[in-house]
Coordinates of C-alpha atoms in Angstrom, one line a residue:
X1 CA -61.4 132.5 -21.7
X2 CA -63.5 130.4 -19.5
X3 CA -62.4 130.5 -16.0
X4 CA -60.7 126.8 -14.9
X5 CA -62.7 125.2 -11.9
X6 CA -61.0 122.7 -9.9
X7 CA -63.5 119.8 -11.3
X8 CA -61.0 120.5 -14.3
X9 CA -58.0 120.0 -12.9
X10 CA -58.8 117.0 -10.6
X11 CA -61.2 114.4 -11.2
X12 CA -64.1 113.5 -9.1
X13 CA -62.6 110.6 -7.4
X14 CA -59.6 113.4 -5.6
X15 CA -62.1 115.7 -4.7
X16 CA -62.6 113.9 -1.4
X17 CA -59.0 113.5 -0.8
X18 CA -58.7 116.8 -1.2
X19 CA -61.8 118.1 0.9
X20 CA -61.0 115.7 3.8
X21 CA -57.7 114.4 4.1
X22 CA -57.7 114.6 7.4
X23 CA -60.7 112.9 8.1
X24 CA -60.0 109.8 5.8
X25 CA -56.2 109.4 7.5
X26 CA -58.0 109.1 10.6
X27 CA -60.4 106.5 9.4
X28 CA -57.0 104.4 8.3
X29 CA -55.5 105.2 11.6
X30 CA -58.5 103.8 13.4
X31 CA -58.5 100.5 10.7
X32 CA -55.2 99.7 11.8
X33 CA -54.7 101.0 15.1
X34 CA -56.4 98.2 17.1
X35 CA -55.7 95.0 15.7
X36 CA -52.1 96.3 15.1
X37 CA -50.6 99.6 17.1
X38 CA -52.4 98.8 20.0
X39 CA -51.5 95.3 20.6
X40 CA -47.4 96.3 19.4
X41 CA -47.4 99.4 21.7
X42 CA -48.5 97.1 24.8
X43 CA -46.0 94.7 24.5
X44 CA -43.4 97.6 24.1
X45 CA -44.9 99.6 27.2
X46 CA -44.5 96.1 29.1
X47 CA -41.0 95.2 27.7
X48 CA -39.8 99.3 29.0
X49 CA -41.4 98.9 32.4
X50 CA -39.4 95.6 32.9
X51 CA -36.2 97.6 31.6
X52 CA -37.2 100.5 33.7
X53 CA -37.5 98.1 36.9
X54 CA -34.2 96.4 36.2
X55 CA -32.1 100.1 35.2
X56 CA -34.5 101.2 39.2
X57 CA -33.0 98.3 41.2
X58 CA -29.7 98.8 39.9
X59 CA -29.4 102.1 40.7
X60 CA -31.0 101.7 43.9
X61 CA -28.5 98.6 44.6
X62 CA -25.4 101.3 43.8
X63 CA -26.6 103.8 45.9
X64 CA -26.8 101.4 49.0
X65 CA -23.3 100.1 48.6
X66 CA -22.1 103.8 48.4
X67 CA -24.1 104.6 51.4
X68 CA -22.5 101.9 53.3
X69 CA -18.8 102.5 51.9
X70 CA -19.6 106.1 53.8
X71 CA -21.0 105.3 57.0
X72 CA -18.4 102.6 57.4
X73 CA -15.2 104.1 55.9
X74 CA -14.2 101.3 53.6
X75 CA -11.0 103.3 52.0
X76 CA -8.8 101.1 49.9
X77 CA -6.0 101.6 53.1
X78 CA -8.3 99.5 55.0
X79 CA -9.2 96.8 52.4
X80 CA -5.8 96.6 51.2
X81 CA -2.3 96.8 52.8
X82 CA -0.3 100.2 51.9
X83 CA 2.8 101.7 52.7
X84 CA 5.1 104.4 51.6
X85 CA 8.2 102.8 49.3
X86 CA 11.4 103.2 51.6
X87 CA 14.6 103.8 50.6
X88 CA 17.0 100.5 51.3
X89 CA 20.6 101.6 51.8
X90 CA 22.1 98.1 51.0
X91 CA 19.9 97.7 47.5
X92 CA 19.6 101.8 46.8
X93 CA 17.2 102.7 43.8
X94 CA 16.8 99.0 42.7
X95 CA 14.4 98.2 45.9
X96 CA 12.3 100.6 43.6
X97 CA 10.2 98.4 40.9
X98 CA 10.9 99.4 37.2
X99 CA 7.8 101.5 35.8
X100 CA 6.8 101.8 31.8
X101 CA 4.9 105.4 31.2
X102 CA 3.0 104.7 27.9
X103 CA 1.3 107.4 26.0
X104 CA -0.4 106.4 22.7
X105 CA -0.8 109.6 20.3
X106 CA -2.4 110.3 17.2
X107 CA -2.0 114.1 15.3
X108 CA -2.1 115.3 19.0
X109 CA -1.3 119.0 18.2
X110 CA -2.9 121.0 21.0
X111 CA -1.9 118.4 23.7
X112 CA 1.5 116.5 23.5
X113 CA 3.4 119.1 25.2
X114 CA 1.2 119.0 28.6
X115 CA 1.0 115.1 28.6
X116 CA 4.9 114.8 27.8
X117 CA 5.7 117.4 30.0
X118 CA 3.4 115.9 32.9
X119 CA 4.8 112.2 32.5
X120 CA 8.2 113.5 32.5
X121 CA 7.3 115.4 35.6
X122 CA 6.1 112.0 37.8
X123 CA 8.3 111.8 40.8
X124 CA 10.5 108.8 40.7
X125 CA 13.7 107.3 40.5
X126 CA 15.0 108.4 37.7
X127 CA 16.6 105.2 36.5
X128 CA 13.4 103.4 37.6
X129 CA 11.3 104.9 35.1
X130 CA 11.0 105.0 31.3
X131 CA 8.5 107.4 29.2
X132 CA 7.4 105.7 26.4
X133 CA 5.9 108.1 24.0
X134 CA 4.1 105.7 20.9
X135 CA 3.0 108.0 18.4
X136 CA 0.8 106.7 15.4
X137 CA 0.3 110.6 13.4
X138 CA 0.0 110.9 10.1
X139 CA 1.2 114.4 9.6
X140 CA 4.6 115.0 9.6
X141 CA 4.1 118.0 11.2
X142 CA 3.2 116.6 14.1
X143 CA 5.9 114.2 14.4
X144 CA 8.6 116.3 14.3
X145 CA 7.3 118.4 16.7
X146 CA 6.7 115.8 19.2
X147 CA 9.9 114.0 18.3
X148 CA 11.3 117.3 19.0
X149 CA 9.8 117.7 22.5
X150 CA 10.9 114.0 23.2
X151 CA 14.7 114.5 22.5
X152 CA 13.9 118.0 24.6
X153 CA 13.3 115.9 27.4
X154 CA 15.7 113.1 27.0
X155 CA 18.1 116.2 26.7
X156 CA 17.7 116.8 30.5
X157 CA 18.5 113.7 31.7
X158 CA 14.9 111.7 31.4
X159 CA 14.5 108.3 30.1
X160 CA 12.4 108.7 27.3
X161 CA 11.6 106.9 23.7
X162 CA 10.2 107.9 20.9
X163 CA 8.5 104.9 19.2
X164 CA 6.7 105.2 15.9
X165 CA 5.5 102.3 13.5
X166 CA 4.6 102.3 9.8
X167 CA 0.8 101.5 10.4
X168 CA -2.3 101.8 12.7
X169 CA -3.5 98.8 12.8
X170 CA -5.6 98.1 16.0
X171 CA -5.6 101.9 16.9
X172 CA -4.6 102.4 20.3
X173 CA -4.5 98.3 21.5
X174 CA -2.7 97.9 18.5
X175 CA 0.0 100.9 19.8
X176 CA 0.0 99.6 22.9
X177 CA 0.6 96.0 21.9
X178 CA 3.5 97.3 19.7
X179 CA 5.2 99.2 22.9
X180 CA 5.2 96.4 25.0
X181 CA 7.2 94.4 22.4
X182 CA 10.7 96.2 23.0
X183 CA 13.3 94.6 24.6
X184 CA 13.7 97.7 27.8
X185 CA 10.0 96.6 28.7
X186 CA 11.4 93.1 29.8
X187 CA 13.1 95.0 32.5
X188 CA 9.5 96.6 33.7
X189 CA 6.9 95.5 36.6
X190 CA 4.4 98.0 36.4
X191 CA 2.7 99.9 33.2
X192 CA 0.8 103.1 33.4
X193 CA -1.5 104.8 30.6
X194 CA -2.1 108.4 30.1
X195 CA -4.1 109.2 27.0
X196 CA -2.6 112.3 25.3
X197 CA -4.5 114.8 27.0
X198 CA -4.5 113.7 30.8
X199 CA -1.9 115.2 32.7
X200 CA -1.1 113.7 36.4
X201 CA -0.2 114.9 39.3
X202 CA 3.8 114.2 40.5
X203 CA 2.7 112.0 43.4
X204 CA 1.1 109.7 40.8
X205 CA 3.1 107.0 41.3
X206 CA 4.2 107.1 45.2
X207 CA 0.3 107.0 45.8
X208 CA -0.9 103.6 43.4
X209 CA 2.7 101.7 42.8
X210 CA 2.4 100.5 46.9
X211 CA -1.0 99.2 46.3
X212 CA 0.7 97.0 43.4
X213 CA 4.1 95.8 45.6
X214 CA 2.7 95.0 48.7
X215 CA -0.7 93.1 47.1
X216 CA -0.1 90.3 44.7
X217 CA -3.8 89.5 43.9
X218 CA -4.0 93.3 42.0
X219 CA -3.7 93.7 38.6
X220 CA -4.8 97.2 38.3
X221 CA -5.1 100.4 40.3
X222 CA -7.6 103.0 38.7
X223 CA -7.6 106.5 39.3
X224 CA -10.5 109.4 38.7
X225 CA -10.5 111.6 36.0
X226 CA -10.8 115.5 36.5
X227 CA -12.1 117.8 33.9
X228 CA -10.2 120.7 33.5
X229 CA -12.6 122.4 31.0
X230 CA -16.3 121.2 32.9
X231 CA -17.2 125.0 33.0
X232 CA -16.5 125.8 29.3
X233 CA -20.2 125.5 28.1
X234 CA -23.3 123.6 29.0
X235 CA -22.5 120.4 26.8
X236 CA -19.0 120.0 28.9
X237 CA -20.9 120.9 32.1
X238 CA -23.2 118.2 31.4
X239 CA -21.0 115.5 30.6
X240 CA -19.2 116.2 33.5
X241 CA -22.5 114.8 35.7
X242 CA -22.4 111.6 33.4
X243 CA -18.9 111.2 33.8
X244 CA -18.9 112.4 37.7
X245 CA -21.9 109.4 38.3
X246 CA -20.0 106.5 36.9
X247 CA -16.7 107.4 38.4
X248 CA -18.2 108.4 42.4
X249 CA -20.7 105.3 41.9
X250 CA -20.1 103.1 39.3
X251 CA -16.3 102.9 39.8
X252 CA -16.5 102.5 43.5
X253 CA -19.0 99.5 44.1
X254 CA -17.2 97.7 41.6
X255 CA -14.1 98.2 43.5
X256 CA -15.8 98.3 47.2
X257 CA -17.7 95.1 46.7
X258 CA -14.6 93.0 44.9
X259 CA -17.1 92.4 42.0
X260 CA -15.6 94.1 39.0
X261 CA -14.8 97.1 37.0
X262 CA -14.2 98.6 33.9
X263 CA -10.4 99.6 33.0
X264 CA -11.3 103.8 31.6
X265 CA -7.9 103.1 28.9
X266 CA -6.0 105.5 31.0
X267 CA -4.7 107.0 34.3
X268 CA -4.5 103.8 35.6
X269 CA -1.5 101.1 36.6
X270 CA -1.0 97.9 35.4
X271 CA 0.9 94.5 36.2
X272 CA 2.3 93.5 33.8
X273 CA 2.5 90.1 34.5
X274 CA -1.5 90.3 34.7
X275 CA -1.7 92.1 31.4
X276 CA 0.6 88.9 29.6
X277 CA -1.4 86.3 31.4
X278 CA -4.8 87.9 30.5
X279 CA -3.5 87.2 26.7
X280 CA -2.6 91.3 26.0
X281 CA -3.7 94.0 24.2
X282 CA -6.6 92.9 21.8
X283 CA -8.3 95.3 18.8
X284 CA -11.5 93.2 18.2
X285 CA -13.7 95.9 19.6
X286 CA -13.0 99.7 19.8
X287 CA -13.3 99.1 24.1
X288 CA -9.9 97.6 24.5
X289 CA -9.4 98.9 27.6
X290 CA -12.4 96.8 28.6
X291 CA -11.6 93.9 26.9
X292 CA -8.3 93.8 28.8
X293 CA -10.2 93.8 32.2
X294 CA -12.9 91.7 31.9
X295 CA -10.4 88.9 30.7
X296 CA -8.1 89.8 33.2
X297 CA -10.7 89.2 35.6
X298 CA -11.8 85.9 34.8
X299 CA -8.3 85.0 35.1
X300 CA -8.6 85.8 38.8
X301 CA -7.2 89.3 39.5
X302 CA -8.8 92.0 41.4
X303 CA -8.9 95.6 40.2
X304 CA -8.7 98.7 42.6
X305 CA -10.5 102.2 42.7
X306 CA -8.7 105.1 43.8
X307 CA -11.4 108.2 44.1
X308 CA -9.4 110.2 46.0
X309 CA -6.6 110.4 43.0
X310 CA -7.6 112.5 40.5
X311 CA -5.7 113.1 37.2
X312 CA -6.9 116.3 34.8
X313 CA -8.3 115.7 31.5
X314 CA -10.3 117.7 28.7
X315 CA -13.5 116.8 28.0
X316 CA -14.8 116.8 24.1
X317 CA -15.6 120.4 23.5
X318 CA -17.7 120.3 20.8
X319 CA -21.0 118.1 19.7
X320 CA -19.2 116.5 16.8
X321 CA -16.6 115.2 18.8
X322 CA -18.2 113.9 21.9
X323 CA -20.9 112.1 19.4
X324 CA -17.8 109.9 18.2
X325 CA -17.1 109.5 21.6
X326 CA -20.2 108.1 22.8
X327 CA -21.0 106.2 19.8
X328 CA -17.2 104.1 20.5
X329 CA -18.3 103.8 23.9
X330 CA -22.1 102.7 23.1
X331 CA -20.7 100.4 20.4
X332 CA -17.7 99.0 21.9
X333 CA -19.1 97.4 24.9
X334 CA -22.3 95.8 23.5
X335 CA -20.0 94.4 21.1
X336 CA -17.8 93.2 23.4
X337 CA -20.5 91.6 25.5
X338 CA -21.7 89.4 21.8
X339 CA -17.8 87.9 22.0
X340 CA -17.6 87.3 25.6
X341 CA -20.7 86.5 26.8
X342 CA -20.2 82.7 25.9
X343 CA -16.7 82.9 27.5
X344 CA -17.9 84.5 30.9
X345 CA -20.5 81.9 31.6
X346 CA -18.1 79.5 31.0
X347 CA -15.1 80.2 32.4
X348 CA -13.8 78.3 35.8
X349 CA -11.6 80.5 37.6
X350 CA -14.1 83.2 39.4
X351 CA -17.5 83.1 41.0
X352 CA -20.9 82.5 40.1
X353 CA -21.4 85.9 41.9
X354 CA -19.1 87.5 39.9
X355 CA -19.9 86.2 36.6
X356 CA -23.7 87.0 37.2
X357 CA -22.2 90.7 38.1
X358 CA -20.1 91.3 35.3
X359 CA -22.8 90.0 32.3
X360 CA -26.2 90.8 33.9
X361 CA -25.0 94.6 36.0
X362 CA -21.8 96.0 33.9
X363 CA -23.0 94.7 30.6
X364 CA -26.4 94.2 30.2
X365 CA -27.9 96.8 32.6
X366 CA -25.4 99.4 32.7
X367 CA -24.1 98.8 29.0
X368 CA -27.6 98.0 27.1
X369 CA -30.6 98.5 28.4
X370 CA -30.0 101.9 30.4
X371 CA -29.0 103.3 26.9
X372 CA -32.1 101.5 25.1
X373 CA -34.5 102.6 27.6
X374 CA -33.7 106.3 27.7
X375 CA -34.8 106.7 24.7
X376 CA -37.1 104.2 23.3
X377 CA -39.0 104.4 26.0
X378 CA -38.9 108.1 27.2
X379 CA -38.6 109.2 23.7
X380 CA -40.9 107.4 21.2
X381 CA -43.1 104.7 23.1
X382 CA -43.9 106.9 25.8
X383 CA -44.8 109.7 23.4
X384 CA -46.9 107.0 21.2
X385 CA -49.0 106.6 24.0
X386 CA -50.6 109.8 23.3
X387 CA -51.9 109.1 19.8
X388 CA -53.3 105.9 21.6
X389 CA -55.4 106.4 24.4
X390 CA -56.1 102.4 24.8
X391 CA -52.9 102.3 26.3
X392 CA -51.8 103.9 29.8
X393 CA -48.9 104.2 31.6
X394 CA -48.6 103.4 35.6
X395 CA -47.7 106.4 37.5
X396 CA -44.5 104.7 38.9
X397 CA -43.5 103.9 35.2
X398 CA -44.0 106.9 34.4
X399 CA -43.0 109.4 36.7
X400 CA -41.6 108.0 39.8
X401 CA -38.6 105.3 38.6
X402 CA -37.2 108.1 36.2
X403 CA -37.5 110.4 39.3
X404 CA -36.0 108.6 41.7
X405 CA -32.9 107.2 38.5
X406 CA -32.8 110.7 38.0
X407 CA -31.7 112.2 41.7
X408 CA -29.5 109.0 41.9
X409 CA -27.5 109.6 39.1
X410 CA -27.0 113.4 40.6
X411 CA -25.4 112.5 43.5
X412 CA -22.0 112.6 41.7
X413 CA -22.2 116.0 40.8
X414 CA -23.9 117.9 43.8
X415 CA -22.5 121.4 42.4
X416 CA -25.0 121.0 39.3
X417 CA -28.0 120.3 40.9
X418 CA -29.7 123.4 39.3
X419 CA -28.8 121.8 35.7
X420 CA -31.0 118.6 36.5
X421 CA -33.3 119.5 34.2
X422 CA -30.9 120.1 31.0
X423 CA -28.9 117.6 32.5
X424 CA -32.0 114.9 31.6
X425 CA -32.9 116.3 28.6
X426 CA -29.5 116.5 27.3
X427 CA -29.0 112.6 28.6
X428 CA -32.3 111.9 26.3
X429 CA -31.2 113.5 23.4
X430 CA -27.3 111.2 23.6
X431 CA -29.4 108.1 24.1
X432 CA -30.7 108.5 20.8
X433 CA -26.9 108.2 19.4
X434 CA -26.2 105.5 22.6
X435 CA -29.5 103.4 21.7
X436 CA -28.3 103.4 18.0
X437 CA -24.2 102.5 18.9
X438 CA -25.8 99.8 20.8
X439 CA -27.3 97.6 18.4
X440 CA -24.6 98.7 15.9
X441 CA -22.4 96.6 18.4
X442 CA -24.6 94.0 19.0
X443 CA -25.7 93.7 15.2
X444 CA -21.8 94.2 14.5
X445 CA -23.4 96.4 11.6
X446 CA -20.8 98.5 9.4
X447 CA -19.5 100.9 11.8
X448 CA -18.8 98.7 14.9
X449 CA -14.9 98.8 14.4
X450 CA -15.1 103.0 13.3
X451 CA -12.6 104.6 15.9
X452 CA -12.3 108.8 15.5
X453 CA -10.3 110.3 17.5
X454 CA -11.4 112.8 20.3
X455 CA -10.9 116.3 18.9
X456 CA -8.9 118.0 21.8
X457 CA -8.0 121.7 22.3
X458 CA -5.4 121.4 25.2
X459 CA -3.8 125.2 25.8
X460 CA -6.9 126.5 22.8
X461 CA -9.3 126.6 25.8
X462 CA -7.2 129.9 27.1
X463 CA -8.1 131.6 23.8
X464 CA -10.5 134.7 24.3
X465 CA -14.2 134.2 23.9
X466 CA -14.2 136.5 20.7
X467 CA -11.6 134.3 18.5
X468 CA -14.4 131.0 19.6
X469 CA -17.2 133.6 18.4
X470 CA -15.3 134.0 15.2
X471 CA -14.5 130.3 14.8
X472 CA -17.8 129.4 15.4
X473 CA -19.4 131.8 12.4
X474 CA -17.3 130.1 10.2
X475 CA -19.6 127.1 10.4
X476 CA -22.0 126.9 7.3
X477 CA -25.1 126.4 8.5
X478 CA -25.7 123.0 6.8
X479 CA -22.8 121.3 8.0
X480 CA -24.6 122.1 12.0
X481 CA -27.5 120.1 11.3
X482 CA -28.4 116.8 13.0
X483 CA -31.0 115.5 10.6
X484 CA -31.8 112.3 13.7
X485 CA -32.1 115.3 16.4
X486 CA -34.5 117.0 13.7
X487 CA -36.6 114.1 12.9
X488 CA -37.2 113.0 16.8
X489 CA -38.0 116.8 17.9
X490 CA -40.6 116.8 15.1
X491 CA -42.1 113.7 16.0
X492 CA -42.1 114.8 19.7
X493 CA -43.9 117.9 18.6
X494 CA -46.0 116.4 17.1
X495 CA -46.9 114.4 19.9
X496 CA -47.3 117.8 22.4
X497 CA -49.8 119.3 20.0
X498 CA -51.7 115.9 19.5
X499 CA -51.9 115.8 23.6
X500 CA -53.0 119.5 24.0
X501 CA -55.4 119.0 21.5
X502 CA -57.0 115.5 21.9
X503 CA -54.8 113.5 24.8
X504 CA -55.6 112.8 28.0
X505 CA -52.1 112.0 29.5
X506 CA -51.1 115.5 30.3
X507 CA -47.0 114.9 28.9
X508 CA -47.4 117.8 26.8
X509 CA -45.1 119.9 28.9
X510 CA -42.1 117.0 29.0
X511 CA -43.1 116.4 25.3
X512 CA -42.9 120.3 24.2
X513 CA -39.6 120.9 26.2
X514 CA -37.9 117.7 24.7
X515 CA -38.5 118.2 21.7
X516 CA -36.8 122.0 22.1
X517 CA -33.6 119.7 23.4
X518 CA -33.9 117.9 20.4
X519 CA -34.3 121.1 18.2
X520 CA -31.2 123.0 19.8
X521 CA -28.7 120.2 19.3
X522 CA -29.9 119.2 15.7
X523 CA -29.5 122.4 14.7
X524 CA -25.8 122.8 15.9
X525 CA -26.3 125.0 19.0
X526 CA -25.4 122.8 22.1
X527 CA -22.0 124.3 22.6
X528 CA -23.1 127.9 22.5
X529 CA -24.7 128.4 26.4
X530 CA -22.6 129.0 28.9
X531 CA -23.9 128.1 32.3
X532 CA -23.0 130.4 35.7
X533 CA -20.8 128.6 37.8

């Protein structure tokens, strides 16, 4: 048989294609690059420069306030009036005010017998304080057992209810709304929120309930959140410097400066009176907690910061769950700021100061563009600029802001210092699921109501590292892919190669090294590397 030759196979017209591929992409590439990439990329370098320079000064604004709260000692003793409750012999436990303990639950296996216990636990009168334990699960299970802990409880003498309802509508508002509707909570001044996994310390109450009695103008009295399980891996570690930065910084100029602050959903006391006039819980967004404050500010009420009171939490151990977790905080607020925005600028009550500090620094700085820039700019324009030499970065866009962010951010964790590095690559690979919340929230796109529970393991983070090895094989290997992850680490590789072989920018080393960030967590290993302490 006469050998086949390729001219058989493929006609004439392919043979080029074939040959050259490479060479006739590239004269495309050059066809389109500059009257279209080039001109798109310019405006995008300019728009991320002006984001980056916003994201700069409001870091830069944070960390001066800070500095200044230090050198001149502005603790809430000073900016408020506190004193210790006495006890009045003529009016006995009734000088006391009536506190409401809520703590919303959902299938909350692993946890309800640490946040029960540590509620029931809060020094107090005991006829001055009610648990209120409003659990939404939907296994049975689970019901009984913490039904069962709750008449364990009421058993030795503390005031606790079990509330249940026959839905979930509005998730956790909607719980919280529910509770507030029985007829004991009339009898209540002050509401405090543990989610099912923070446990507080017994002085909870003796050290925020003064700050409430002898200030009228407070609504709220915020305390910090302390991760029990920070050292379990490098993902928890890393959250904990996110976490650690909004809570030292964030938390404190809002308070310091009389501007404004985000209610975190939990560890925290509320008036109630404030939480009635500020219209009560609402579920239009999954940031209800949020929603809650920012109205409750424009009606005039100040919020206060307590850093120095710490209540322990868990932090997601696993990538699944803490994804959820971010996208409901990424979403949430930027959907919140679409229904608000209009209301804010209008409303009567507070200061111009204040309204330009809760839409243009919490919202659209803090809650937008520091997730958009991360990672459109650091991860795909930035990267773009490679395949097109026409375009250049400044220096100070490029190197020095991020720097500078960077080190400011880290102040709130000084311990991690030597995880800067996975700490920013880590942060660029979350924007990616931040930058996509975002405009899910401001697009109100399909999933801007989804709310998933955070997967906790309470007491399971005392189980030997073998049984977690053994868990963790169980995983098929498809269900650890991140296919997003994937699909940026390519094109990031991509990117490294084209620079090491044609580019004249030099980011090969940040573009080779992301991209490996990208490649670990879209193939499911995040959770595996354990950091020394």
């Amino acid at each position: 048989m006469e050998r086949l030759t390729s001219t058989t196979l493929l006609p004439d017209t392919f043979m080029g294609t074939r040959d050259d591929i490479i060479g006739q992409l590239s004269v495309i590439w050059a066809q389109i690059k500059a009257p279209l990439i080039v001109p798109l990329l310019k405006i995008a370098v300019l728009l991320c420069l002006l984001m980056s320079v916003m994201l700069f000064i409001e870091r830069v604004y944070m960390g001066i306030v800070i500095l200044l709260v230090k050198l001149f000692g502005r603790k809430p003793e000073k900016r408020y009036k506190w004193e210790p409750l006495k006890d009045d012999l003529e009016l006995g436990n009734s000088n006391y005010p009536m506190v409401l303990v809520q703590i919303p639950m959902y299938n909350e296996r692993e946890v309800y017998q640490l946040s029960i216990g540590a509620a029931c636990g809060l020094s107090w009168p005991s006829d001055r304080i009610i648990i209120q334990v409003l659990d939404d699960s939907t296994d049975p299970i689970i019901k009984a057992l913490v039904e069962s802990e709750c008449q364990r409880w009421a058993g030795k003498g503390v005031n606790i209810k079990y509330e249940i309802r026959d839905n979930r509508n509005g998730y956790k508002a909607g719980a919280l709304k529910q509770g507030l509707k029985h007829s004991y909570v009339k009898q209540c001044d002050y509401v405090v929120i543990f989610d099912a996994d923070f446990q507080p310390e017994s002085d909870f109450l003796w050290r925020t309930i003064p700050f409430l009695v002898h200030n009228p103008q407070l609504a709220l009295v915020q305390a910090r959140w302390k991760f029990v399980n920070a050292d379990e891996c490098l993902m928890t570690r890393m959250q904990e410097m996110s976490l650690d930065y909004h809570f030292t910084v964030e938390q404190e100029v809002g308070s310091s400066t009389y501007a404004f602050f985000g209610f975190n959903g939990t560890a925290g006391v509320w008036r109630l009176s404030a939480i009635e006039e500020a219209g009560g819980w609402k579920d239009r967004t999954t940031v209800e907690d949020m929603d809650l404050a920012v109205r409750a500010s424009l009606k005039g009420w100040k919020f206060l910061y307590l850093g120095t009171l710490k209540v322990k939490n868990e932090l997601p151990s696993t990538f699944k769950a803490y994804k959820y977790q971010q996208h409901r905080w990424s979403c949430g607020p930027a959907n919140l700021f679409r229904k608000m925005v209009l209301e804010i600028i209008r409303n009567k009550k507070v200061s111009l100061w204040k309204k330009f500090h809760v839409i243009y620094s919490f919202f659209f700085v803090r809650k937008i563009i520091a997730h958009i820039v991360t990672f459109v700019f650091y991860c795909i324009v930035l990267p773009a600029t490679v395949l097109v030499p026409e375009i250049e970065v400044p220096k100070w866009g490029a190197v020095y802001i991020p720097s500078i962010i960077t080190l400011l951010n880290a102040v709130g964790t000084p311990r991690s210092l030597h995880l800067l590095v996975f700490w920013i690559l880590f942060e660029n690979v979350m924007s990616l699921h931040r930058t996509k919340a975002t405009f899910v929230g401001l697009l109100e796109a399909s999933r801007v109501n989804e709310w998933v529970v955070t997967e906790k393991l309470g007491d399971a983070n005392k189980l030997k590292p073998a049984m977690k090895a053994i868990k963790r094989v169980r995983f098929k290997f498809g269900e650890r892919l991140h296919l997003l992850e994937l699909a940026t680490g390519a094109y990031l590789l991509f990117c490294g190669c084209y620079d090491v072989a044609f580019g004249r920018n030099h980011y090969y080393i940040y573009l080779f090294t992301q991209a490996i960030a990208f490649f670990i967590i879209g193939f499911g290993y995040i959770g595996t590397f354990v950091p020394n302490s």
